Amino acid sequence: MRDPRYDILFEPMAIGPLTAKNRFYQVPHCNGGGYRDPSAAAAMRATKAEGGWGVIFTEQTEMHHSSEITPFIELRLWEDKDIPSIAKMAAAMKTHGALAGIQLAYSGINGPNMYTKEVPLAPSALPIRTFTNDPVQARAMDKTDIKNLRRWFVNAAKRSKLAGFDLICLYGAHGFGIFQHFLSRATNQRSDEYGGSLENRSRFAREVLADLRDAVGDTMALTLRVSLDETIGQLGFSNAEVRDFIAMNAELPDMWDLAMGTWEDCSGPSRFKEEAAQEAWVTGIRDLSPRPVVGVGRFTSPDVMARMIKQGRLDFIGCARPSIADPFLPRKIDEGRIDDIRECIGCNICVTGDMTQGMGRCTQNPTWMEEWRRGWHPEKIAAKGESQSVLIIGSGPAGLEAARAAALRGYDVAVAEALDSYGGRVARERQLPGLSAWGRVADYRLYQLGQRPNVQMYPGSRLTAEEVLAFGFQHICVATGSTWRADGVARQHVVPMPINAQTPIFTPDDLMAGRIPSGRVVVFDDDHYYMGGVLAELCAQKGCDVSLVTPSAFVSDWTANTLEQSQIHRRLAGLGVAIRLNTGIAAVQAGGVETCCTYTDARGLIECDVVVLVTSRTSNDGVFLDLMARQGDWADAGIRSVKVIGDAAAPAPIAWATHAGHRYARDLDAPDLGDALPFRREVTRIED
Ligand code: ADP
Ligand code: SF4
């Protein structure tokens, strides 16, 4: 039964000529699959439809070949040939009464055109602005180009309609869409009627919306996604200017879609941004226009969502990440199942699918982007096979997810955990600065396990192979995690580095266990994800004099993929951490470290009292290896399978562990596929 406090979230609302069934609005988001994996992307959207979203959007859709963002994999609508694959997505979105939206993107100053080799077109001639500083500049559009672009938008809108979409979102936020490029004085330095005054800078948006209204506006709703603030001061499209723009063009689109001006700001990780972080930026905008307003803010709490609507901040609750972590979020609120919501932890691993052109992953929802490939549904799972009992050793993300999914299938599940508390690495990492929301990985799963009669939990049980053989479980899942190395082995040193025993060495495990160093601390980061930066932050907070040394050219290098690298650098610099980039450690000496330049090997010295090595991890696979050595005893013990998963198999981020746990449970009693590919794949059709 739905709590009446949330009724407001389920009130229908008109958007132009159409009506959305509720206020849950899945804003456009990338997924790494895009045009390469159209059926996988479509099936992912279908789960959102089933989960109760009122409006569901595509990722950004490149609407003309003269502007594309290779290597990033989005959707393409360049010619009629592209219609069938996106029509499949539109149909998937509409399966449960949701409105299907397509986001049309012309990337302008953000499109380097690495694939089409076309000269990029933008309001003004400037270097292309991408993550990779591509050495390409855009040509300033002349009047003919603008006329052409208006026509290309009409063509794309007509194709969108043919494909079955209900809404069109014109992209002008995050720095990625041409509408923002025209609106911002930073990227529009024109002196004709398209530049200068705000009135002039708005002209292009007004013209395109008028064109589209004529072409498709009788049946389709038109939304404009505008930047809430470009966050580059007065030169950029500021929050004050977006308010002027909306007031001046109050009835321009059928709906205002508000999002921060840079993607890093809009999709800020929980380490740097709270839920509803954009509230101050959107407050009051709804009063400027009669049109409904949607905004985002990593909303996972139904109370915050209801408040945003009751207080007149927003009309629709825009969600990307919360809809990835839990595609069934609206339905769970509707059914009064608030405790079952799988809350987004704000880690931004989902973004890395796009940034690395891999396949999207979600730490909380391991079925994301596997709906079609592997047939994984976020809420449903096949009933158990013919065997009965599973022992899971270790209660980290891998073990807990394996247990949750196996229990859901109906197996009798026992979880043995060496420590007195559950959660493995997330129980420790959630204590680190900025990472408290990560604890939701354990909280969600522990709650689910607590609801099931077929689960037994055994804390304080550090198992040996001998004990496991004595228990009589049919399947043994070893999810015993990993331990940070203290010998410096990672990428710079593939064998242990020279370490003088007089200098104390700390590992991340020491710090997470509460052993905090003091004095002058060198944090050596040869891991390159978040841990080095987080521990430098922790040590600085605790009053240490911290130097962060890394062979990379960037602090916490890989976090560029989670959109937080620049914020991490800024935070550490603000805390007074001395940052030494392109620098390795040749040796830990008595009283300091001998540094070496990554490029020239030039040596230097940093005096310190303690070295924190954030390098690599060793799998805790002892129990697994011991069990494998005793395969001859399995039959007598009733054991059918022993598997090692997660960090105990190979250390990786938390999302890899939840994926491994989920896969383990799905594969129980499954037929052996032999050498066959374990997932479906879409292969390009060869042209005649
Ligand atoms: P993952 O990320 O793969 O889930 P974690 O390191 O988070 O791995 O979790 C592993 C968990 O396994 C830890 O809580 C650890 O205490 C527990 N563990 C390790 N060895 C044993 C063992 N022999 N018996 C029971 N639990 C163990
Ligand atoms: Fe949220 Fe992390 Fe999942 Fe993205 S990957 S949806 S940030 S939990």
XYZ file of C-alpha atoms and ligand atoms in Angstrom:
723
model
C 0.000 0.000 0.000
C 1.321 3.383 -0.989
C 1.960 5.911 1.762
C -0.413 8.854 1.055
C 2.533 11.235 1.574
C 3.772 10.083 -1.810
C 0.473 10.357 -3.688
C 1.651 13.608 -5.235
C 4.382 11.679 -7.060
C 1.734 9.666 -8.847
C -0.439 12.496 -10.114
C -0.551 12.645 -13.926
C 0.665 15.822 -15.567
C 0.463 17.261 -19.063
C 3.578 17.959 -21.095
C 2.458 19.800 -24.238
C -0.057 17.657 -26.126
C 0.685 14.575 -23.972
C 0.149 13.457 -20.406
C 2.692 11.655 -18.270
C 1.136 9.087 -15.939
C 3.260 10.153 -12.955
C 6.149 12.405 -11.943
C 8.972 9.901 -12.341
C 11.095 11.108 -15.206
C 14.110 9.156 -16.363
C 16.288 11.852 -17.861
C 18.615 10.963 -20.746
C 21.649 8.916 -19.683
C 24.416 7.106 -21.485
C 25.184 3.452 -20.892
C 28.207 2.469 -22.949
C 26.059 0.287 -25.237
C 24.347 2.835 -27.497
C 24.495 2.227 -31.229
C 26.901 -0.698 -30.772
C 24.438 -2.641 -28.603
C 20.984 -1.370 -29.562
C 19.029 -4.370 -28.283
C 20.855 -4.297 -24.945
C 20.143 -0.572 -24.581
C 16.486 -1.078 -25.547
C 16.002 -3.915 -23.063
C 17.543 -1.750 -20.330
C 14.960 0.965 -21.028
C 12.194 -1.671 -21.009
C 12.984 -2.518 -17.374
C 12.434 1.139 -16.491
C 9.042 1.003 -18.180
C 8.157 -2.076 -16.186
C 9.467 -0.384 -13.059
C 6.906 2.390 -13.382
C 8.687 5.444 -14.803
C 6.261 7.921 -16.376
C 8.736 9.344 -18.876
C 11.797 7.513 -20.201
C 14.511 9.008 -22.382
C 17.238 7.716 -24.645
C 20.840 8.710 -24.189
C 22.045 11.603 -26.308
C 21.306 10.912 -29.954
C 23.662 12.380 -32.495
C 21.159 13.874 -34.915
C 23.446 14.679 -37.845
C 26.713 13.198 -39.052
C 28.436 16.579 -39.042
C 28.627 16.466 -35.260
C 29.636 13.358 -33.356
C 31.619 12.497 -30.261
C 33.571 9.361 -31.152
C 35.005 7.503 -29.223
C 31.958 7.833 -26.954
C 29.158 5.477 -27.928
C 25.738 7.128 -27.910
C 22.850 6.755 -30.357
C 22.842 7.927 -33.965
C 20.046 9.224 -36.125
C 21.873 10.279 -39.248
C 19.653 8.679 -41.867
C 16.507 6.571 -42.197
C 18.599 3.458 -41.788
C 19.073 4.361 -38.118
C 15.338 4.365 -37.435
C 14.751 0.632 -36.776
C 17.274 0.341 -33.968
C 16.015 3.411 -32.122
C 12.397 2.413 -32.860
C 13.142 -0.753 -30.915
C 14.080 1.408 -27.940
C 10.968 3.612 -28.280
C 8.745 0.533 -28.352
C 10.506 -0.868 -25.278
C 9.960 2.383 -23.386
C 6.240 2.410 -24.137
C 5.477 -1.129 -22.976
C 3.890 -0.041 -19.653
C 2.344 3.291 -20.502
C 5.424 5.491 -20.191
C 6.074 8.319 -22.613
C 9.124 7.679 -24.782
C 11.580 10.523 -25.229
C 14.566 11.014 -27.498
C 17.324 13.481 -26.765
C 18.575 15.133 -29.941
C 22.150 16.325 -29.625
C 24.185 18.450 -31.957
C 27.545 18.550 -30.250
C 28.945 21.735 -31.799
C 32.037 22.819 -29.875
C 32.035 19.428 -28.112
C 32.101 17.254 -31.270
C 35.571 16.462 -32.681
C 34.161 14.296 -35.531
C 36.866 11.657 -35.290
C 34.677 9.198 -37.215
C 33.039 11.276 -39.946
C 36.056 13.562 -40.531
C 33.682 16.484 -41.087
C 34.785 19.974 -40.063
C 33.058 20.679 -36.723
C 30.554 23.543 -36.742
C 29.913 25.773 -33.727
C 28.575 29.270 -33.014
C 32.140 30.599 -32.819
C 35.508 29.372 -34.057
C 37.212 27.882 -31.003
C 39.085 24.687 -30.104
C 36.864 21.663 -29.575
C 36.136 21.204 -25.870
C 36.402 17.513 -24.992
C 37.840 15.485 -22.117
C 40.780 14.629 -24.353
C 41.750 18.088 -25.662
C 41.535 16.887 -29.260
C 43.704 19.076 -31.507
C 40.747 20.163 -33.635
C 38.994 23.500 -33.946
C 35.464 24.287 -35.028
C 34.523 26.583 -37.869
C 32.098 29.378 -36.974
C 28.710 28.706 -38.550
C 27.590 31.152 -41.208
C 23.946 31.913 -41.967
C 23.706 29.020 -44.420
C 25.065 26.627 -41.822
C 22.479 27.835 -39.324
C 19.710 27.379 -41.874
C 21.006 23.889 -42.640
C 21.204 22.977 -38.984
C 17.612 24.097 -38.456
C 16.559 21.800 -41.311
C 18.626 18.912 -39.912
C 16.789 19.287 -36.610
C 13.477 19.084 -38.468
C 14.659 15.969 -40.314
C 15.726 14.390 -37.039
C 12.427 15.304 -35.386
C 10.472 13.682 -38.218
C 12.597 10.559 -37.969
C 12.059 10.528 -34.192
C 8.334 10.632 -34.755
C 8.534 7.811 -37.293
C 10.526 5.813 -34.752
C 7.648 6.138 -32.319
C 8.900 8.679 -29.795
C 6.513 10.969 -27.898
C 8.923 13.613 -26.672
C 11.962 15.357 -28.068
C 14.526 16.838 -25.721
C 16.808 19.428 -27.286
C 20.173 19.164 -25.568
C 21.635 22.378 -24.198
C 23.303 21.432 -20.908
C 26.502 19.841 -19.559
C 28.520 21.810 -22.115
C 27.547 19.194 -24.694
C 24.642 20.618 -26.716
C 24.594 23.368 -29.345
C 21.749 25.232 -27.593
C 24.049 25.906 -24.644
C 26.834 26.878 -27.030
C 24.598 29.535 -28.566
C 23.284 30.724 -25.202
C 26.675 31.125 -23.524
C 28.854 34.146 -24.155
C 31.868 31.887 -23.597
C 31.143 29.798 -26.695
C 29.092 32.341 -28.652
C 31.199 35.358 -29.523
C 29.235 36.291 -32.639
C 28.486 39.867 -33.587
C 25.446 39.132 -35.775
C 21.824 38.647 -34.714
C 22.726 35.254 -33.119
C 25.270 36.739 -30.711
C 25.671 39.537 -28.186
C 22.497 40.187 -26.206
C 20.655 37.348 -24.476
C 17.776 38.025 -26.874
C 20.145 37.358 -29.778
C 21.808 34.349 -28.163
C 18.342 32.827 -27.641
C 17.415 33.243 -31.301
C 18.673 29.857 -32.436
C 16.681 28.027 -29.725
C 13.569 30.026 -30.621
C 13.937 29.245 -34.302
C 14.504 25.517 -33.844
C 11.589 25.191 -31.432
C 9.316 27.046 -33.854
C 10.467 24.783 -36.700
C 9.849 21.642 -34.662
C 6.490 22.875 -33.443
C 5.408 23.235 -37.079
C 6.863 19.873 -38.041
C 5.819 17.594 -35.169
C 4.465 19.763 -32.336
C 0.843 18.719 -32.773
C 1.609 15.198 -31.567
C 4.991 15.396 -29.870
C 6.065 17.286 -26.748
C 9.197 19.424 -27.036
C 11.496 19.930 -24.079
C 14.605 22.046 -23.776
C 17.415 20.840 -21.535
C 19.238 23.958 -20.419
C 22.243 24.530 -18.257
C 21.530 25.794 -14.736
C 24.946 27.372 -14.542
C 28.032 26.908 -16.627
C 30.103 27.497 -13.456
C 32.694 29.654 -15.205
C 31.555 32.957 -13.758
C 29.867 35.807 -15.560
C 31.357 34.975 -18.951
C 29.446 31.711 -19.080
C 25.712 31.034 -19.036
C 25.114 31.782 -15.373
C 22.192 30.879 -13.125
C 21.011 34.508 -13.279
C 21.054 34.386 -17.080
C 19.158 31.117 -17.326
C 16.427 32.741 -15.230
C 16.350 35.747 -17.582
C 16.268 33.389 -20.549
C 13.337 31.390 -19.170
C 11.411 34.513 -18.150
C 11.993 36.000 -21.604
C 10.922 32.794 -23.397
C 8.426 31.499 -20.853
C 6.351 29.434 -23.275
C 9.108 28.348 -25.627
C 9.269 24.587 -24.951
C 6.527 22.359 -23.550
C 8.769 21.729 -20.593
C 11.980 23.000 -19.036
C 14.575 20.369 -18.270
C 17.176 21.829 -15.916
C 20.671 20.403 -15.457
C 24.004 21.831 -14.370
C 26.248 23.314 -17.002
C 29.029 20.785 -16.739
C 28.484 17.061 -16.546
C 30.954 16.791 -13.653
C 28.817 19.212 -11.689
C 25.509 17.678 -12.681
C 26.448 14.063 -12.003
C 28.572 14.807 -8.962
C 29.521 11.705 -6.966
C 28.286 11.347 -3.379
C 31.835 12.085 -2.236
C 31.297 15.673 -3.332
C 27.546 16.223 -3.770
C 24.569 15.522 -1.546
C 21.145 14.400 -2.751
C 19.198 17.366 -4.206
C 22.444 19.326 -4.608
C 20.911 21.480 -7.367
C 17.995 22.671 -5.252
C 19.319 26.198 -4.758
C 19.917 26.500 -8.494
C 16.367 25.481 -9.470
C 14.419 27.197 -6.696
C 12.173 29.905 -8.130
C 12.582 28.940 -11.784
C 9.180 27.254 -11.858
C 7.539 30.630 -11.113
C 9.059 32.166 -14.235
C 7.115 30.092 -16.743
C 3.753 28.342 -17.043
C 5.554 25.257 -18.358
C 6.381 22.276 -16.119
C 9.910 21.847 -14.858
C 12.043 18.751 -14.359
C 15.331 18.725 -12.480
C 17.809 16.180 -11.149
C 19.756 15.640 -7.933
C 20.465 11.922 -7.440
C 17.065 11.608 -5.797
C 16.650 8.321 -3.946
C 14.479 9.389 -1.022
C 10.725 9.542 -1.707
C 10.401 12.160 1.036
C 12.819 14.474 -0.722
C 11.054 13.816 -4.040
C 7.620 14.634 -2.591
C 9.014 17.746 -0.933
C 10.507 18.988 -4.206
C 7.045 18.874 -5.762
C 5.066 20.111 -2.755
C 7.359 23.081 -2.322
C 7.041 23.972 -5.982
C 10.687 23.399 -6.851
C 9.959 20.875 -9.599
C 7.011 19.230 -11.353
C 8.880 16.081 -12.336
C 11.568 14.170 -10.448
C 14.388 13.666 -12.905
C 16.589 10.643 -12.287
C 19.416 9.021 -14.185
C 21.570 7.199 -11.613
C 18.730 6.376 -9.194
C 16.882 4.787 -12.135
C 19.953 2.735 -12.997
C 20.514 1.513 -9.441
C 16.827 0.688 -9.131
C 14.727 0.616 -12.305
C 11.763 -0.325 -10.083
C 12.035 2.723 -7.821
C 8.605 4.198 -8.755
C 6.855 0.869 -8.365
C 8.435 0.225 -4.994
C 7.234 3.619 -3.747
C 3.788 2.912 -5.196
C 3.612 -0.468 -3.487
C 4.824 0.876 -0.151
C 8.073 -1.082 -0.407
C 10.400 1.755 0.540
C 12.876 -0.548 2.303
C 13.278 -2.541 -0.899
C 14.639 0.435 -2.839
C 18.183 -0.243 -4.010
C 19.567 3.217 -3.451
C 22.217 4.633 -5.738
C 25.469 5.107 -3.817
C 26.725 7.932 -6.034
C 29.956 6.164 -7.035
C 29.606 6.991 -10.756
C 30.805 3.592 -11.920
C 27.836 3.748 -14.323
C 29.514 6.720 -16.017
C 32.648 4.674 -16.676
C 30.732 2.567 -19.192
C 30.466 5.656 -21.330
C 33.917 7.006 -20.566
C 35.699 3.744 -21.393
C 33.333 2.647 -24.171
C 32.878 -0.527 -22.187
C 29.505 -1.925 -21.235
C 27.741 0.025 -18.495
C 28.067 -1.345 -14.970
C 26.275 -0.354 -11.787
C 27.681 -1.124 -8.343
C 24.221 -1.533 -6.852
C 22.400 -3.092 -9.797
C 24.525 -5.815 -11.379
C 21.786 -6.580 -13.907
C 22.186 -3.178 -15.568
C 23.013 -3.571 -19.276
C 22.776 -7.350 -18.857
C 18.992 -7.412 -19.342
C 19.304 -8.489 -22.968
C 22.865 -9.874 -23.096
C 22.410 -12.321 -20.250
C 18.642 -12.152 -19.730
C 19.076 -10.733 -16.223
C 16.055 -8.919 -14.779
C 16.624 -6.506 -11.873
C 13.789 -7.985 -9.786
C 13.083 -11.456 -11.139
C 15.287 -14.511 -11.072
C 14.688 -18.129 -11.973
C 13.651 -20.509 -9.197
C 16.432 -22.714 -7.927
C 17.663 -25.801 -9.752
C 17.834 -29.313 -8.393
C 20.451 -28.735 -5.690
C 19.608 -27.180 -2.347
C 22.349 -25.672 -0.209
C 24.995 -22.989 -0.647
C 27.701 -21.855 1.752
C 29.031 -18.396 1.081
C 32.305 -17.569 2.782
C 32.747 -13.825 3.232
C 30.168 -11.046 3.512
C 31.661 -8.346 1.308
C 29.808 -7.053 -1.752
C 30.483 -10.274 -3.673
C 29.354 -12.606 -0.897
C 26.312 -10.550 0.066
C 25.076 -10.255 -3.517
C 25.651 -13.967 -4.145
C 23.695 -14.713 -0.979
C 20.861 -12.314 -1.800
C 20.359 -13.632 -5.312
C 20.768 -17.307 -4.354
C 18.277 -16.873 -1.507
C 15.830 -15.228 -3.884
C 16.125 -18.283 -6.096
C 15.135 -20.431 -3.132
C 18.408 -22.053 -2.121
C 19.206 -22.606 1.544
C 21.973 -20.085 2.017
C 24.501 -19.802 4.825
C 26.877 -16.843 5.018
C 29.989 -17.245 7.171
C 31.904 -14.087 8.006
C 35.226 -14.064 9.820
C 34.572 -10.742 11.528
C 31.811 -9.796 13.925
C 30.322 -7.365 11.443
C 29.194 -7.787 7.831
C 29.993 -5.877 4.702
C 33.657 -6.658 4.002
C 35.405 -3.786 2.288
C 32.354 -1.519 2.229
C 32.057 -1.769 6.013
C 35.567 -0.319 6.161
C 35.494 2.029 3.201
C 32.227 3.661 4.261
C 34.167 5.154 7.223
C 36.509 7.043 4.882
C 35.981 10.741 4.082
C 33.080 11.188 1.660
C 32.299 7.492 1.196
C 29.531 6.935 3.752
C 26.848 6.396 1.059
C 28.831 3.417 -0.206
C 27.664 1.533 2.848
C 24.307 1.173 1.103
C 25.840 -1.726 -0.862
C 25.865 -3.740 2.367
C 22.771 -2.163 3.974
C 20.470 -3.014 1.068
C 21.656 -6.611 0.889
C 21.673 -7.229 4.628
C 18.090 -5.973 4.866
C 17.022 -8.261 2.010
C 18.783 -11.245 3.581
C 17.095 -10.460 6.897
C 13.698 -10.813 5.212
C 14.292 -14.352 4.043
C 13.699 -17.484 6.091
C 16.138 -19.528 3.995
C 19.252 -17.545 5.029
C 21.492 -18.219 8.011
C 24.183 -15.721 8.928
C 27.268 -16.713 10.941
C 29.385 -13.773 12.087
C 32.701 -14.355 13.834
C 33.287 -17.500 11.770
C 36.658 -17.594 10.058
C 36.372 -20.856 8.169
C 39.088 -23.255 7.113
C 38.858 -25.828 4.321
C 38.728 -28.539 6.970
C 35.621 -26.984 8.526
C 33.982 -26.453 5.156
C 34.469 -30.126 4.279
C 32.779 -31.089 7.529
C 29.625 -28.996 6.993
C 27.925 -30.793 4.111
C 26.947 -27.858 1.872
C 26.562 -28.697 -1.810
C 27.954 -25.462 -3.251
C 30.809 -23.465 -1.761
C 31.300 -19.863 -2.800
C 34.562 -18.340 -1.625
C 34.200 -14.535 -1.453
C 36.954 -13.799 1.010
C 38.173 -10.548 -0.501
C 41.671 -9.178 -0.733
C 44.417 -7.491 1.273
C 46.406 -4.406 0.311
C 50.069 -5.189 -0.341
C 52.813 -3.680 1.787
C 55.683 -4.392 -0.610
C 54.974 -1.722 -3.233
C 54.109 -4.116 -6.058
C 51.734 -2.572 -8.579
C 52.548 -0.900 -11.878
C 55.836 0.916 -11.289
C 57.266 -2.022 -9.338
C 56.223 -5.437 -10.580
C 58.490 -7.019 -7.969
C 58.818 -5.753 -4.359
C 60.418 -2.298 -4.101
C 63.474 -1.710 -1.885
C 62.156 -0.779 1.565
C 64.321 0.144 4.556
C 62.756 -1.431 7.638
C 63.353 1.731 9.699
C 60.565 3.586 7.900
C 57.106 2.423 8.931
C 54.933 1.267 6.028
C 51.157 1.575 6.286
C 48.660 0.076 3.876
C 45.060 1.184 3.264
C 43.973 -1.745 5.455
C 45.988 -0.288 8.366
C 44.364 3.123 8.014
C 40.901 1.611 7.645
C 41.541 -0.402 10.802
C 42.125 2.891 12.618
C 45.934 2.920 12.589
C 46.384 6.544 11.552
C 49.949 7.748 10.971
C 51.255 11.047 12.292
C 53.926 13.520 11.254
C 55.245 13.720 7.716
C 53.432 11.185 5.546
C 54.118 10.186 1.955
C 51.127 8.557 0.265
C 52.363 6.655 -2.775
C 49.512 6.066 -5.229
C 50.244 3.480 -7.867
C 46.621 2.246 -7.779
C 45.202 5.369 -9.451
C 41.538 4.998 -8.483
C 40.043 6.727 -5.423
C 41.921 5.122 -2.517
C 45.166 7.133 -2.738
C 43.352 10.454 -2.863
C 40.933 9.488 -0.086
C 43.752 8.414 2.244
C 45.738 11.573 1.521
C 42.585 13.474 2.468
C 42.154 11.410 5.647
C 45.769 11.923 6.739
C 45.544 15.672 6.049
C 42.317 15.848 8.082
C 44.104 14.103 10.939
C 46.805 16.769 10.956
C 49.557 14.983 9.052
C 51.886 16.820 6.718
C 51.004 14.922 3.538
C 52.764 14.469 0.214
C 50.946 12.514 -2.477
C 53.384 10.918 -4.904
C 52.153 9.231 -8.061
C 53.766 8.074 -11.311
C 50.656 9.317 -13.133
C 50.221 12.782 -14.617
C 47.013 13.145 -12.572
C 45.919 12.696 -8.984
C 43.582 9.673 -8.750
C 43.948 9.293 -12.514
C 41.165 6.766 -13.196
C 38.582 8.955 -11.463
C 38.426 11.020 -14.642
C 36.084 8.189 -15.649
C 33.866 8.818 -12.622
C 33.848 12.583 -13.230
C 35.609 13.441 -9.973
C 39.285 13.790 -10.824
C 39.348 17.569 -10.860
C 37.337 17.789 -7.641
C 39.728 15.397 -5.900
C 42.753 17.432 -6.988
C 41.046 20.642 -5.861
C 40.171 19.183 -2.476
C 43.675 17.852 -1.818
C 45.282 21.099 -2.916
C 42.869 22.944 -0.615
C 43.924 20.746 2.288
C 47.559 21.639 1.696
C 48.592 18.211 0.370
C 51.851 18.511 -1.603
C 51.071 16.863 -4.934
C 53.966 15.250 -6.817
C 52.864 14.031 -10.240
C 54.893 12.014 -12.768
C 56.951 10.768 -9.850
C 57.671 7.261 -8.739
C 59.377 5.948 -5.641
C 62.685 4.256 -6.383
C 63.190 3.144 -2.774
C 61.911 3.729 0.727
C 64.940 4.782 2.738
C 65.480 5.466 6.424
C 63.687 8.749 7.058
C 62.338 9.334 3.569
C 61.675 8.158 0.043
C 63.936 8.384 -2.962
C 61.760 9.657 -5.796
C 62.287 9.146 -9.511
C 60.882 11.118 -12.419
C 58.594 8.960 -14.548
C 60.181 10.337 -17.726
C 63.859 11.026 -16.929
C 64.446 8.893 -13.844
C 65.924 12.021 -12.186
C 66.205 11.262 -8.484
C 65.043 13.309 -5.531
C 64.322 12.911 -1.820
C 61.212 13.522 0.263
C 61.860 13.279 3.981
C 59.050 11.607 5.886
C 58.157 9.622 8.983
C 55.700 7.203 7.390
C 54.950 5.845 3.920
C 51.416 4.810 2.982
C 51.533 2.406 0.041
C 48.394 2.441 -2.088
C 49.585 0.007 -4.684
C 47.732 -3.258 -5.338
C 45.955 -6.036 -3.511
C 46.491 -9.749 -3.014
C 43.512 -12.073 -3.190
C 42.628 -13.847 0.053
C 42.220 -17.153 -1.734
C 43.744 -19.466 0.855
C 40.516 -21.305 1.691
C 39.767 -21.719 -2.006
C 43.204 -23.134 -2.802
C 43.013 -25.482 0.186
C 39.621 -26.748 -0.982
C 40.892 -27.232 -4.528
C 43.814 -29.241 -3.157
C 41.307 -31.580 -1.520
C 39.003 -32.241 -4.472
C 39.273 -35.947 -3.721
C 37.325 -35.350 -0.482
C 34.462 -33.380 -2.059
C 32.209 -36.301 -2.937
C 32.290 -37.687 0.600
C 31.579 -34.199 1.933
C 28.611 -33.811 -0.430
C 30.280 -30.918 -2.244
C 29.315 -30.404 -5.888
C 31.104 -27.153 -6.643
C 33.660 -24.759 -5.189
C 34.063 -21.352 -6.786
C 36.035 -18.233 -5.955
C 34.516 -14.856 -6.788
C 35.025 -11.125 -6.372
C 38.227 -9.716 -4.923
C 39.244 -13.195 -3.788
C 39.376 -14.160 -7.478
C 40.912 -10.896 -8.729
C 40.737 -7.531 -6.937
C 38.741 -4.819 -8.703
C 36.224 -2.079 -7.862
C 33.114 -2.936 -5.827
C 30.897 -3.114 -8.928
C 32.975 -6.024 -10.205
C 32.297 -7.851 -6.929
C 28.511 -7.379 -7.003
C 28.513 -8.508 -10.638
C 30.496 -11.611 -9.701
C 28.168 -12.376 -6.790
C 25.087 -12.009 -8.941
C 26.513 -14.130 -11.712
C 27.446 -16.819 -9.239
C 23.864 -17.110 -8.042
C 22.417 -17.071 -11.568
C 24.801 -19.819 -12.661
C 23.939 -22.235 -9.840
C 22.633 -25.470 -11.400
C 22.817 -23.872 -14.868
C 23.829 -26.132 -17.751
C 27.511 -26.058 -18.639
C 27.914 -23.843 -21.708
C 31.227 -25.397 -22.621
C 33.169 -23.060 -24.862
C 30.129 -21.015 -25.908
C 29.997 -17.270 -25.356
C 28.139 -16.713 -22.068
C 26.087 -13.760 -23.344
C 24.258 -12.591 -26.454
C 25.919 -10.097 -28.727
C 24.797 -7.960 -31.630
C 27.009 -8.271 -34.668
C 27.058 -5.653 -37.410
C 25.145 -6.738 -40.494
C 27.428 -6.634 -43.515
C 26.091 -4.397 -46.287
C 25.559 -5.941 -49.726
P 34.568 -8.705 -2.063
O 34.780 -7.292 -2.518
O 35.076 -9.687 -3.053
O 33.180 -8.977 -1.640
P 35.535 -8.142 0.665
O 36.968 -7.977 1.018
O 34.679 -6.961 0.685
O 35.490 -8.910 -0.739
O 34.863 -9.162 1.663
C 35.470 -10.349 2.024
C 34.944 -10.751 3.394
O 35.318 -12.094 3.632
C 35.528 -9.937 4.549
O 34.497 -9.430 5.369
C 36.373 -10.953 5.330
O 36.367 -10.714 6.725
C 35.697 -12.259 4.992
N 36.580 -13.426 5.090
C 37.862 -13.547 4.651
N 38.340 -14.800 4.899
C 37.324 -15.484 5.497
C 37.174 -16.827 5.966
N 38.170 -17.713 5.862
N 35.997 -17.194 6.515
C 34.971 -16.310 6.613
N 35.056 -15.038 6.167
C 36.211 -14.617 5.610
Fe 24.547 4.889 -8.570
Fe 27.006 3.901 -8.603
Fe 24.968 2.551 -9.735
Fe 25.858 4.759 -10.868
S 27.008 2.859 -10.582
S 23.749 4.205 -10.535
S 26.386 6.004 -9.133
S 25.236 3.009 -7.585
